[in-house]
Short mmCIF file of C-alpha atoms and ligand atoms in Angstrom, two decimals:
data_model
loop_
_atom_site.label_atom_id
_atom_site.label_comp_id
_atom_site.label_asym_id
_atom_site.label_seq_id
_atom_site.Cartn_x
_atom_site.Cartn_y
_atom_site.Cartn_z
CA MET X 209 127.03 88.35 125.04
CA PHE X 210 124.33 89.79 127.30
CA LYS X 211 121.80 87.37 125.88
CA LYS X 212 123.67 84.35 127.28
CA ALA X 213 123.30 85.68 130.80
CA LEU X 214 119.58 86.16 130.24
CA ALA X 215 119.19 82.74 128.70
CA GLY X 216 121.03 81.25 131.69
CA ILE X 217 118.63 82.82 134.15
CA GLY X 218 115.59 81.76 132.12
CA ALA X 219 112.90 83.83 130.59
CA GLY X 220 110.24 83.21 133.18
CA ALA X 221 112.13 85.04 135.95
CA LEU X 222 112.95 88.04 133.81
CA LEU X 223 111.21 91.14 132.52
CA LEU X 224 107.77 89.65 133.28
CA GLY X 225 105.12 91.76 131.60
CA MET X 226 107.73 93.58 129.60
CA ALA X 227 109.45 91.21 127.26
CA ALA X 228 110.73 87.81 128.24
CA CYS X 229 114.09 86.68 126.99
CA GLY X 230 113.35 84.70 123.84
CA GLY X 231 110.80 84.60 121.09
CA GLY X 232 107.61 84.59 123.11
CA ASP X 233 107.05 88.12 124.25
CA GLY X 234 109.94 90.34 123.28
CA GLY X 235 113.62 91.09 123.35
CA SER X 236 116.45 90.34 125.69
CA GLU X 237 118.06 93.79 125.86
CA GLY X 238 120.89 92.51 123.69
CA GLY X 239 122.78 94.57 121.17
CA GLY X 240 126.01 96.49 121.26
CA ASP X 241 126.88 99.29 123.65
CA ASP X 242 126.28 101.71 120.78
CA GLY X 243 122.75 100.32 120.28
CA SER X 244 123.75 98.47 117.14
CA LEU X 245 122.18 95.08 116.55
CA VAL X 246 123.36 91.89 114.93
CA ILE X 247 120.28 90.76 112.96
CA GLY X 248 119.84 87.38 111.30
CA PHE X 249 117.33 87.62 108.41
CA ALA X 250 116.01 84.48 106.66
CA GLN X 251 114.20 85.86 103.58
CA VAL X 252 111.71 83.80 101.49
CA GLY X 253 113.67 84.07 98.25
CA ALA X 254 113.88 86.34 95.20
CA GLU X 255 110.78 85.11 93.34
CA SER X 256 109.17 88.46 92.51
CA ALA X 257 109.70 92.19 92.16
CA TRP X 258 107.90 92.51 95.46
CA ARG X 259 110.40 90.24 97.20
CA THR X 260 113.40 92.01 95.69
CA ALA X 261 112.02 95.38 96.79
CA ASN X 262 111.33 94.02 100.27
CA SER X 263 114.90 92.71 100.62
CA THR X 264 116.33 96.00 99.38
CA SER X 265 114.17 98.01 101.78
CA ILE X 266 115.28 95.93 104.77
CA GLN X 267 118.97 95.82 103.78
CA GLU X 268 119.09 99.59 103.20
CA ALA X 269 117.24 100.33 106.44
CA ALA X 270 119.60 98.11 108.48
CA LYS X 271 122.62 99.85 106.95
CA ALA X 272 121.16 103.30 107.60
CA ALA X 273 120.49 102.33 111.23
CA GLY X 274 124.02 101.01 111.73
CA HIS X 275 122.96 97.43 112.30
CA ASP X 276 124.80 94.31 111.08
CA LEU X 277 122.29 92.40 108.90
CA LYS X 278 123.17 88.78 108.12
CA PHE X 279 120.96 88.07 105.06
CA VAL X 280 120.09 84.61 103.75
CA ASP X 281 118.02 84.06 100.55
CA GLY X 282 115.86 81.03 101.36
CA GLN X 283 115.24 80.31 97.65
CA GLN X 284 111.56 79.56 98.54
CA ASP X 285 112.82 76.44 100.40
CA GLN X 286 111.72 75.98 104.02
CA GLU X 287 114.65 73.69 104.83
CA LYS X 288 117.07 76.39 103.73
CA GLN X 289 115.30 78.92 105.93
CA ILE X 290 115.35 76.58 108.93
CA ALA X 291 119.09 75.97 108.44
CA ALA X 292 119.64 79.73 108.29
CA VAL X 293 117.77 80.30 111.55
CA ARG X 294 119.83 77.57 113.25
CA ASP X 295 122.99 79.23 111.98
CA PHE X 296 121.84 82.57 113.39
CA ILE X 297 121.26 80.85 116.75
CA ASN X 298 124.79 79.44 116.66
CA GLN X 299 126.10 82.90 115.86
CA GLN X 300 124.19 84.24 118.89
CA VAL X 301 122.67 87.13 116.92
CA ASP X 302 120.67 89.70 118.89
CA VAL X 303 117.42 89.10 117.00
CA ILE X 304 116.17 86.84 114.21
CA VAL X 305 113.88 88.04 111.41
CA LEU X 306 112.01 85.30 109.53
CA ALA X 307 109.77 85.67 106.46
CA PRO X 308 108.29 82.15 106.55
CA VAL X 309 107.75 80.72 103.06
CA VAL X 310 104.82 78.63 104.36
CA GLU X 311 102.72 78.73 107.55
CA THR X 312 103.57 75.34 109.06
CA GLY X 313 106.71 73.41 110.13
CA TRP X 314 108.40 76.09 112.27
CA THR X 315 107.69 74.95 115.85
CA ASP X 316 111.01 73.17 116.50
CA VAL X 317 113.31 75.88 115.19
CA LEU X 318 111.32 78.68 116.82
CA GLN X 319 111.55 76.78 120.12
CA GLU X 320 115.31 76.47 119.63
CA ALA X 321 115.54 80.25 119.20
CA GLU X 322 113.50 80.80 122.36
CA ASP X 323 115.65 78.31 124.30
CA ALA X 324 118.71 80.26 123.14
CA GLY X 325 117.16 83.50 124.38
CA ILE X 326 116.96 85.05 120.90
CA PRO X 327 113.72 86.91 120.04
CA VAL X 328 112.14 86.16 116.66
CA VAL X 329 110.25 88.74 114.60
CA LEU X 330 108.22 87.71 111.54
CA ALA X 331 108.53 89.98 108.50
CA ASP X 332 105.86 89.79 105.78
CA ARG X 333 104.32 86.31 106.06
CA GLY X 334 102.96 84.56 109.17
CA VAL X 335 103.02 81.12 110.77
CA GLU X 336 100.18 78.96 112.07
CA ALA X 337 98.41 80.08 115.23
CA ALA X 338 99.85 77.15 117.23
CA ASP X 339 103.27 78.79 117.00
CA GLU X 340 102.08 82.27 117.88
CA ALA X 341 103.74 82.18 121.32
CA LEU X 342 107.12 81.48 119.72
CA TYR X 343 107.60 84.83 117.99
CA VAL X 344 107.35 88.34 119.37
CA THR X 345 105.51 90.16 116.57
CA ARG X 346 104.73 90.13 112.82
CA LEU X 347 105.22 93.18 110.64
CA GLY X 348 103.51 92.81 107.29
CA SER X 349 100.28 92.93 105.35
CA ASP X 350 96.81 91.80 106.30
CA PHE X 351 96.51 89.30 103.46
CA ALA X 352 92.87 88.46 104.19
CA GLU X 353 92.04 92.17 103.91
CA GLU X 354 93.84 92.28 100.57
CA GLY X 355 91.61 89.42 99.44
CA ARG X 356 88.52 91.23 100.72
CA LYS X 357 89.50 94.35 98.77
CA ALA X 358 89.78 92.28 95.58
CA GLY X 359 86.47 90.56 96.35
CA THR X 360 84.69 93.86 96.93
CA TRP X 361 85.69 95.13 93.48
CA ALA X 362 84.73 91.82 91.84
CA ALA X 363 81.33 91.71 93.58
CA GLU X 364 80.58 95.27 92.47
CA THR X 365 81.88 94.74 88.92
CA PHE X 366 79.94 91.53 88.27
CA ALA X 367 76.84 92.19 90.39
CA ALA X 368 74.60 92.38 87.29
CA ASP X 369 76.11 89.24 85.71
CA ALA X 370 72.85 87.28 85.77
CA ASP X 371 74.23 84.06 84.27
CA GLY X 372 76.92 83.83 86.91
CA THR X 373 80.54 84.98 87.01
CA ARG X 374 83.06 82.35 85.93
CA ILE X 375 86.36 82.76 87.76
CA LEU X 376 89.91 81.43 87.33
CA GLU X 377 92.28 81.79 90.29
CA LEU X 378 96.07 81.77 90.24
CA GLN X 379 97.03 81.07 93.85
CA GLY X 380 100.35 81.98 95.44
CA THR X 381 102.76 79.46 96.97
CA THR X 382 100.82 76.50 98.35
CA GLY X 383 100.59 76.71 102.14
CA SER X 384 101.79 80.30 102.35
CA ALA X 385 99.92 82.85 104.44
CA PRO X 386 99.30 85.24 101.51
CA ALA X 387 97.90 82.44 99.34
CA ASN X 388 95.68 81.06 102.09
CA ASP X 389 94.40 84.42 103.27
CA ARG X 390 94.04 86.21 99.91
CA LYS X 391 91.87 83.30 98.80
CA ALA X 392 89.82 83.25 102.00
CA GLY X 393 89.22 87.01 102.05
CA PHE X 394 88.24 87.13 98.36
CA PHE X 395 85.59 84.44 98.46
CA GLU X 396 84.37 85.55 101.90
CA VAL X 397 83.28 88.84 100.30
CA LEU X 398 81.83 87.23 97.15
CA ASP X 399 79.70 85.01 99.37
CA ALA X 400 78.73 87.84 101.72
CA GLU X 401 77.69 89.98 98.74
CA GLY X 402 75.66 87.11 97.30
CA LEU X 403 77.50 87.09 93.97
CA ASN X 404 76.47 84.24 91.68
CA TYR X 405 79.87 82.77 90.71
CA GLU X 406 81.65 79.58 89.71
CA ILE X 407 85.31 78.77 90.41
CA VAL X 408 86.14 77.25 87.03
CA ASP X 409 89.67 76.39 88.18
CA SER X 410 92.16 77.36 90.88
CA GLN X 411 95.83 76.33 90.91
CA SER X 412 99.10 77.59 92.42
CA GLY X 413 101.55 79.50 90.24
CA ASN X 414 103.97 79.77 93.19
CA PHE X 415 104.13 83.58 92.90
CA THR X 416 106.36 83.40 89.80
CA ALA X 417 105.71 84.69 86.25
CA GLU X 418 106.93 81.46 84.64
CA GLU X 419 104.67 79.22 86.68
CA GLY X 420 101.76 81.66 86.42
CA LYS X 421 101.99 81.58 82.63
CA ALA X 422 102.25 77.78 82.55
CA VAL X 423 99.18 77.34 84.76
CA MET X 424 97.21 79.85 82.67
CA GLU X 425 98.14 77.89 79.53
CA THR X 426 96.76 74.77 81.19
CA PHE X 427 93.59 76.64 82.17
CA ILE X 428 93.16 77.72 78.54
CA THR X 429 93.80 74.21 77.19
CA THR X 430 91.37 72.69 79.68
CA HIS X 431 88.55 75.24 79.75
CA GLY X 432 89.11 77.65 76.85
CA LEU X 433 88.65 81.36 77.52
CA ASP X 434 85.16 81.88 76.09
CA GLY X 435 82.80 82.59 78.95
CA ILE X 436 85.58 83.13 81.49
CA ASP X 437 84.82 86.47 83.16
CA LEU X 438 87.59 87.02 85.69
CA LEU X 439 91.15 85.99 86.58
CA TYR X 440 92.16 86.59 90.20
CA ALA X 441 95.97 86.39 90.44
CA HIS X 442 97.48 86.49 93.94
CA ASN X 443 100.46 88.54 92.73
CA ASP X 444 101.67 90.64 89.80
CA GLU X 445 104.16 88.13 88.42
CA MET X 446 101.57 85.40 87.99
CA GLY X 447 99.08 87.92 86.52
CA LEU X 448 101.66 89.18 84.01
CA GLY X 449 102.57 85.64 83.03
CA ALA X 450 98.87 84.88 82.54
CA ILE X 451 98.49 87.98 80.37
CA GLN X 452 101.17 86.60 78.04
CA ALA X 453 99.31 83.28 77.80
CA ILE X 454 95.99 85.04 77.13
CA GLU X 455 97.53 87.12 74.34
CA GLU X 456 99.22 84.06 72.81
CA ALA X 457 95.76 82.43 72.77
CA GLY X 458 94.49 85.33 70.65
CA LYS X 459 92.40 86.96 73.35
CA VAL X 460 92.54 90.49 74.78
CA PRO X 461 93.44 90.59 78.51
CA GLY X 462 91.53 93.26 80.41
CA THR X 463 88.73 93.12 77.83
CA ASP X 464 87.88 89.49 76.99
CA ILE X 465 88.74 88.57 80.59
CA GLN X 466 88.94 90.97 83.53
CA ILE X 467 92.05 90.61 85.70
CA ILE X 468 92.85 91.43 89.33
CA ILE X 469 96.43 91.39 90.63
CA VAL X 470 97.93 91.92 94.09
CA ASP X 471 101.23 93.75 94.85
CA GLY X 472 101.31 96.89 92.67
CA SER X 473 104.69 96.68 90.92
CA THR X 474 105.71 99.10 88.18
CA ALA X 475 105.21 96.32 85.63
CA GLY X 476 101.76 95.64 87.04
CA PHE X 477 100.73 99.29 86.80
CA GLN X 478 102.17 99.54 83.28
CA ALA X 479 99.99 96.59 82.25
CA GLY X 480 97.06 98.47 83.75
CA VAL X 481 97.89 101.62 81.80
CA ASP X 482 98.06 99.42 78.68
CA GLY X 483 94.52 98.19 79.44
CA LYS X 484 95.64 94.60 80.06
CA LEU X 485 94.27 94.35 83.60
CA ASN X 486 91.51 95.95 85.61
CA TYR X 487 92.25 96.21 89.36
CA ILE X 488 95.33 96.33 91.57
CA VAL X 489 95.40 95.64 95.30
CA GLU X 490 98.59 97.08 96.75
CA CYS X 491 100.90 94.98 98.93
CA ASN X 492 103.64 97.21 100.33
CA PRO X 493 107.19 95.72 100.47
CA ALA X 494 108.94 98.88 101.61
CA PHE X 495 108.71 98.39 105.37
CA GLY X 496 112.46 98.22 106.14
CA PRO X 497 112.61 101.39 108.28
CA GLN X 498 109.48 100.34 110.22
CA LEU X 499 111.04 96.91 110.78
CA MET X 500 114.21 98.44 112.26
CA ASP X 501 112.09 100.38 114.74
CA VAL X 502 110.29 97.18 115.71
CA LEU X 503 113.55 95.24 116.15
CA GLU X 504 115.08 97.95 118.32
CA SER X 505 111.97 97.97 120.52
CA VAL X 506 111.95 94.18 120.79
CA VAL X 507 115.64 93.93 121.74
CA ALA X 508 115.19 96.78 124.21
CA GLY X 509 112.52 94.66 125.90
CA ASP X 510 109.63 97.02 125.11
CA GLU X 511 106.13 95.61 124.79
CA VAL X 512 105.07 95.45 121.12
CA GLU X 513 101.79 94.57 119.40
CA LYS X 514 101.56 90.98 118.13
CA PHE X 515 100.79 92.27 114.60
CA THR X 516 101.68 95.59 112.97
CA PRO X 517 99.98 96.00 109.54
CA VAL X 518 101.68 98.04 106.83
CA GLU X 519 99.60 100.69 105.02
CA GLU X 520 98.41 99.83 101.48
CA GLY X 521 95.71 100.90 98.98
CA VAL X 522 93.70 99.83 95.91
CA PHE X 523 93.67 101.15 92.35
CA ASP X 524 91.21 100.86 89.42
CA ALA X 525 91.67 101.72 85.73
CA THR X 526 90.97 105.42 86.33
CA GLN X 527 93.98 105.63 88.68
CA PHE X 528 96.70 103.56 86.97
CA GLU X 529 98.31 106.33 84.89
CA ALA X 530 98.55 108.84 87.75
CA GLU X 531 99.96 106.23 90.17
CA LEU X 532 102.50 104.61 87.82
CA PRO X 533 105.29 107.19 88.44
CA ASN X 534 104.96 106.62 92.20
CA ARG X 535 105.69 102.91 92.09
CA GLN X 536 108.93 101.94 93.83
CA PHE X 537 109.47 98.36 92.56
C1 GZL O 196 103.15 89.25 100.25
C2 GZL O 196 104.36 88.47 99.80
C3 GZL O 196 104.11 87.84 98.49
C4 GZL O 196 103.92 88.84 97.35
C5 GZL O 196 104.52 88.08 96.21
O1 GZL O 196 103.44 89.97 101.40
O2 GZL O 196 104.65 87.45 100.75
O3 GZL O 196 105.24 87.05 98.15
O4 GZL O 196 102.57 89.19 97.13
C6 GZL O 196 105.75 87.52 96.88
O5 GZL O 196 104.86 88.86 95.10
O6 GZL O 196 106.30 86.49 96.15
#
């Protein structure tokens, strides 16, 4: 395949300033004569409605574009994702798409892809800065900005809370970019706004409803709910699981405790319409078509931005009912 020739010559002598062969700066002008691509996609898993919608968006977009998408469900297991990437390398795909479950532990396999002359594009989540030279671009959300949006609403909502705002936090998967950055952005704004707050507890619910409910039950057992002002859940599933736990404890979610969720699923908006939560920060999974455009540019050797953010909004209780019919997942 064309890529082997490029790999043989070595990236440094090729396409300088355009896109070197390999993961560092861009594509290798691979692909079929008809422009079709063989794409290897190592997805995080199927842990949430967001993830399912993201997989569907990418699979449908690849089909519509006439590309051959080799899809692997990583089952939220980094070792499975690494094995999938190595298999894609052995298959000599034209481009590898990785949605890294956590930020660290990718250097070796990304280097292997670069050595094989196969460009890597990150979809959704990111990797640690040290590995930034080993992938061409990331298409996904600005997770820190999502956290800042949540923090802005919380700072405004609780500004007059003289005795201090007591907060519970349900974090996403430990070590993942969305968990790290949604946390950082949220508290960055609370601190910048001078909100008087206390983090009563903060644990990971691994982005799943089951684990989110279990952690909320532990929060309730440990701290009780009286005097807890706000739950910040890093995704819908964990927030919805927590709502079940709050109701089973005899309290009224959305009233006795204010709740922020991130994603914006249909179920999340329905809970908002039902008055069970108070603010939704959208995280948009439907970037399949945009990803195909990025992959085609990368393989063609075009220069691409290192990060392409997807568009997403925020919604309060006055907007839930009107927005609910628009939700796609
Ligand atoms: C965010 C994505 C997160 C979602 C969760 O882009 O990585 O993972 O917010 C999903 O629902 O599990």
